[in-house]
Short mmCIF file of C-alpha atoms in Angstrom, two decimals:
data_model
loop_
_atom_site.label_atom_id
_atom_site.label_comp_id
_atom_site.label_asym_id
_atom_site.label_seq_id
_atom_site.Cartn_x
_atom_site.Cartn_y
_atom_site.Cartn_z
CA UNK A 186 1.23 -12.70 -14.75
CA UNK A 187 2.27 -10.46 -12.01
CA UNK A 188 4.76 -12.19 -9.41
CA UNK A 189 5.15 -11.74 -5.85
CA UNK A 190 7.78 -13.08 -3.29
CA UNK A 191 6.53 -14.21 0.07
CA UNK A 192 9.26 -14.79 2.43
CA UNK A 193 9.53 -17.58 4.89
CA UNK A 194 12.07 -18.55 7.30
CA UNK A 195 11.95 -20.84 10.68
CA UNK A 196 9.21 -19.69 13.03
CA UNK A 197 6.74 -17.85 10.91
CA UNK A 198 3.46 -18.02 11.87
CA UNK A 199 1.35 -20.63 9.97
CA UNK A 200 -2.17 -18.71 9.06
CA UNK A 201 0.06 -15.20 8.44
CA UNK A 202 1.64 -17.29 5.46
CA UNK A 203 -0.70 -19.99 4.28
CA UNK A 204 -3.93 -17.64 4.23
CA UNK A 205 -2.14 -15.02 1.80
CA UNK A 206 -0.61 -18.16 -0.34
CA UNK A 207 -3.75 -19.15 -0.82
CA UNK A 208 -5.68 -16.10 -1.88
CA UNK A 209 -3.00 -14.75 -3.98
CA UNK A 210 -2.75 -17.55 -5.64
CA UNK A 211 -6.73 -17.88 -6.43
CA UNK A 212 -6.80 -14.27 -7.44
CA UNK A 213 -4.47 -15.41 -10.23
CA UNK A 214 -1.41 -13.43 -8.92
CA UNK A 215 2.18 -15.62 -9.26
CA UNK A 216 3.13 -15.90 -5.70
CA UNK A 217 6.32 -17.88 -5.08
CA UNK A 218 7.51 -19.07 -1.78
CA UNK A 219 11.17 -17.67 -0.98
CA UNK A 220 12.99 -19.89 1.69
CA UNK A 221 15.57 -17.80 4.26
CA UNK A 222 17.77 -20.49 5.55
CA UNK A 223 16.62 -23.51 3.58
CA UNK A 224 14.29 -25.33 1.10
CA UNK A 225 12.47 -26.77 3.65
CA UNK A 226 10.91 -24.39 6.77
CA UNK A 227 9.46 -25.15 9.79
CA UNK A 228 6.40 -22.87 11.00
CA UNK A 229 5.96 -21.78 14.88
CA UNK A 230 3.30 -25.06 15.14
CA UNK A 231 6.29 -27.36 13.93
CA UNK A 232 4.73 -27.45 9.86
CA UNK A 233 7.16 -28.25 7.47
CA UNK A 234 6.70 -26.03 4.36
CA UNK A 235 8.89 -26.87 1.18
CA UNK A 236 9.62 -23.15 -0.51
CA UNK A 237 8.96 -22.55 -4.48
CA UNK A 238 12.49 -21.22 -4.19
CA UNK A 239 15.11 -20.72 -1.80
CA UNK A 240 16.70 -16.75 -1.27
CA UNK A 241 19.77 -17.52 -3.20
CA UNK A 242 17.71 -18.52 -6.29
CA UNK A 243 15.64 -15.76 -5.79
CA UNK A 244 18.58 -13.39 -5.93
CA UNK A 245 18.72 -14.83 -9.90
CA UNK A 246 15.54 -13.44 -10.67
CA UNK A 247 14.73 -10.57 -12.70
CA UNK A 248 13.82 -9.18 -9.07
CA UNK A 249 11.02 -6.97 -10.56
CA UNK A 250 8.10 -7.76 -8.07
CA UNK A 251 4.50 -6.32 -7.53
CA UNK A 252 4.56 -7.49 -4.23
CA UNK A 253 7.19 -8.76 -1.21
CA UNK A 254 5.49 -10.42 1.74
CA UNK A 255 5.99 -10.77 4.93
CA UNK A 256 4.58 -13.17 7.48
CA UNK A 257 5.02 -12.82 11.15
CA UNK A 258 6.13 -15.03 13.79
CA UNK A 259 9.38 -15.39 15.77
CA UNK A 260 12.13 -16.02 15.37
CA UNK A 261 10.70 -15.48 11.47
CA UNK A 262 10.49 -12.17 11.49
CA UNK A 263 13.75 -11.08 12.90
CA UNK A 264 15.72 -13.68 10.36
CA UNK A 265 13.91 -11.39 7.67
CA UNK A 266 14.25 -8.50 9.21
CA UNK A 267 18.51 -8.75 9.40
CA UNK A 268 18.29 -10.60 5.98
CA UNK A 269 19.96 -7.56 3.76
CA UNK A 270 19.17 -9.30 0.45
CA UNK A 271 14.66 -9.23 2.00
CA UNK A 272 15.53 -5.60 2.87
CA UNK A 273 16.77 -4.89 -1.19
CA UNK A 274 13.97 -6.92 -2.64
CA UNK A 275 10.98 -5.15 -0.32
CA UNK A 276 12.86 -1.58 -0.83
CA UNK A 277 13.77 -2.22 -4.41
CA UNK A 278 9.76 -3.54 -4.70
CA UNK A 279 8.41 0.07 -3.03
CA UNK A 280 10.62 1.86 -5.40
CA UNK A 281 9.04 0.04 -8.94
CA UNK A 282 5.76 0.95 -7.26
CA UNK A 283 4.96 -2.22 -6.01
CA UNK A 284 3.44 -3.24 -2.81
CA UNK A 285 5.20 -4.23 0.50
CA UNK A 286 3.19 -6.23 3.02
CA UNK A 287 3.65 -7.58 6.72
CA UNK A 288 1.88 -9.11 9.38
CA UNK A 289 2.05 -9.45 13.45
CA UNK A 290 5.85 -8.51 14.76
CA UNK A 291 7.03 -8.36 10.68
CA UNK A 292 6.30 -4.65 10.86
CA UNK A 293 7.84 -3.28 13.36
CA UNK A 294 10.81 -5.74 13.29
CA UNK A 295 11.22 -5.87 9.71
CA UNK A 296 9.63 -2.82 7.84
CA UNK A 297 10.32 -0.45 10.88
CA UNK A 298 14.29 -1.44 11.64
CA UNK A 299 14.35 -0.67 7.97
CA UNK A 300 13.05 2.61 7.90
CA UNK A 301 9.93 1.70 5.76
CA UNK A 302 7.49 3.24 8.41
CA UNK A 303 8.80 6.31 9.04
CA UNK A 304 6.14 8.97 8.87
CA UNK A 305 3.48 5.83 7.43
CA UNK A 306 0.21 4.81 9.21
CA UNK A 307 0.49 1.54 10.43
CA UNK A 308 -0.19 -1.44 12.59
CA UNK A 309 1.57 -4.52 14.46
CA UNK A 310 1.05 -7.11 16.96
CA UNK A 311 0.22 -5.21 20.51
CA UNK A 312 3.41 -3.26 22.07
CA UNK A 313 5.85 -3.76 19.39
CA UNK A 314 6.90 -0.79 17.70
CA UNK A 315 7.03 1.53 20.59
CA UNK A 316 10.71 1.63 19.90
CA UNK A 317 10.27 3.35 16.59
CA UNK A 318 10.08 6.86 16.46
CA UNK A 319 6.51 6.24 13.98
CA UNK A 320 4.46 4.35 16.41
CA UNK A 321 1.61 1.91 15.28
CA UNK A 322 -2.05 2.54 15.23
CA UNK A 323 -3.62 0.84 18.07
CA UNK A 324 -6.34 -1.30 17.51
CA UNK A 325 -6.08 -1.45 13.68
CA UNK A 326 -6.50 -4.81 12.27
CA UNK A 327 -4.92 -4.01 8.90
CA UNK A 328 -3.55 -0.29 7.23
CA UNK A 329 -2.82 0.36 3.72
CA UNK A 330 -0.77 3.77 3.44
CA UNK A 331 0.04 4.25 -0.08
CA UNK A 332 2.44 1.01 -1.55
CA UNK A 333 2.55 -0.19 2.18
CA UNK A 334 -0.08 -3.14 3.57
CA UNK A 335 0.33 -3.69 7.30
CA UNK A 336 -1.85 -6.42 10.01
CA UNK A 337 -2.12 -6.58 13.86
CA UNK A 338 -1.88 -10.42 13.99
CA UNK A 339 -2.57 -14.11 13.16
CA UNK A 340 -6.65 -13.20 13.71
CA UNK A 341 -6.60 -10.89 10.80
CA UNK A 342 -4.74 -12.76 8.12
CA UNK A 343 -7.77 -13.09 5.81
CA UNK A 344 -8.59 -9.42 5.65
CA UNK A 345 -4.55 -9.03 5.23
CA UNK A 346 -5.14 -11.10 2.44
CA UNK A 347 -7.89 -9.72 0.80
CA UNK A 348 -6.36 -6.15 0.79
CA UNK A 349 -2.64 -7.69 -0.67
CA UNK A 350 -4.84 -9.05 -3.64
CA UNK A 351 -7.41 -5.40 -3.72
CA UNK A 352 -4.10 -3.64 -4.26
CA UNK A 353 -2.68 -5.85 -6.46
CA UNK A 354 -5.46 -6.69 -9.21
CA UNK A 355 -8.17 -4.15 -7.95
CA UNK A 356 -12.16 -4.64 -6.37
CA UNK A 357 -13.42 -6.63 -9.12
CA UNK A 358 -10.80 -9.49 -8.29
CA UNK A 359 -11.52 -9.16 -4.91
CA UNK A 360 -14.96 -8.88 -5.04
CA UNK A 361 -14.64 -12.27 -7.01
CA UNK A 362 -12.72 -14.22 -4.73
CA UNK A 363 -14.35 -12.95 -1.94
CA UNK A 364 -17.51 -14.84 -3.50
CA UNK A 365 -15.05 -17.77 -3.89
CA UNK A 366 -13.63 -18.54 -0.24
CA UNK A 367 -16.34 -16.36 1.45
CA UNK A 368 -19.76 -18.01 3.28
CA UNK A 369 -22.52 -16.34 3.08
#
C-alpha cells in the first residue's frame, strides 16, 4: 500500500486537512496523520484532531513516502514550515520521486522558504509569495508542476484532493472516487 504523511500542527485549516484525509484514504492510499507539537491538534475552528502518529514517531519510519502533505492555516503552516525534520521528509519525498503537496499560505511559507518553488508554477492563498523570487500564479485554484501539487485556499480543497490521489494512483482511481463522493 503506498503511504503518505500529512502534517498537522496547531492552527491548520480544517477542510485543507480533513477533505484530503478523506479522499486519500477512499482511494486506498495509506495516509497517516503526523502531529507537530503533540498527539492531539487543535484546527483554526478550535477541532481537536488526535494524529495517527506524532513527528518523533514518524522520524522511526522507514521515511520512504509517495506523498508529504501539507495543509494550510496559521500559525500551522509556519510551525511546518521552520520544522527541519517536515523540510527532510517533503525534500527527501521529491527526491524518491514522490509527490509534495500544499494548500493556502503552506506554499509560500513552507515549500517556498524552502526553496521547493524556485523556477516551479505554482499557486497560494492571495498576496503571499510576493516575497519569493518565483511568484505564484494568480488566480489558479490548484497547479501540478512535475512531483509538486499546489492550491489557492480552503475553497479548493476537493479539487486539491482529487489531483493528490490522480498523481498518486492515476485517472482510473480518480475517476472512481470521483463517482464515489461526487453528486451528479
Amino acid at each position: 500500500m503506498k503511504k503518505a504523511f500529512l502534517f498537522l500542527a496547531n492552527g491548520f485549516e480544517d477542510v485543507e486537512a480533513l477533505t484530503p484525509i478523506d479522499y486519500l484514504r477512499r482511494a486506498g492510499i495509506d495516509l497517516i496523520t503526523v502531529g507537530v507539537g503533540g498527539k492531539t491538534i487543535v484546527s483554526s475552528h478550535k477541532v481537536p484532531i488526535t494524529c495517527d502518529i506524532v513527528l518523533e514517531e514518524a522520524l522511526q519510519t522507514d521515511g520512504d513516502l509517495i506523498a508529504v502533505i501539507l495543509p494550510g492555516g496559521l500559525p500551522n503552516s509556519s510551525t511546518l514550515a521552520g520544522s527541519e525534520a517536515v523540510r527532510e521528509f517533503a525534500k527527501k519525498t521529491l527526491a524518491g520521486g514522490g509527490i509534495v503537496a500544499a494548500i493556502c499560505a503552506a506554499p509560500a511559507l513552507a515549500l517556498g522558504s524552502w526553496g521547493l518553488l524556485e523556477g516551479k508554477n505554482y499557486t497560494c492563498y492571495p498576496g503571499m509569495g510576493q516575497g519569493l523570487s518565483t511568484k505564484p500564479k494568480a488566480g489558479e485554484r490548484v497547479i501540478r508542476d512535475g512531483n509538486i501539487i499546489t492550491a489557492c485556499a480552503a475553497g479548493a480543497a476537493e479539487e486539491f484532493a482529487f489531483a493528490i490521489v490522480e498523481a498518486i494512483c492515476g485517472k482510473t482511481a480518480l475517476n472512481k472516487l470521483k463517482a464515489e463522493v461526487v453528486a451528479r
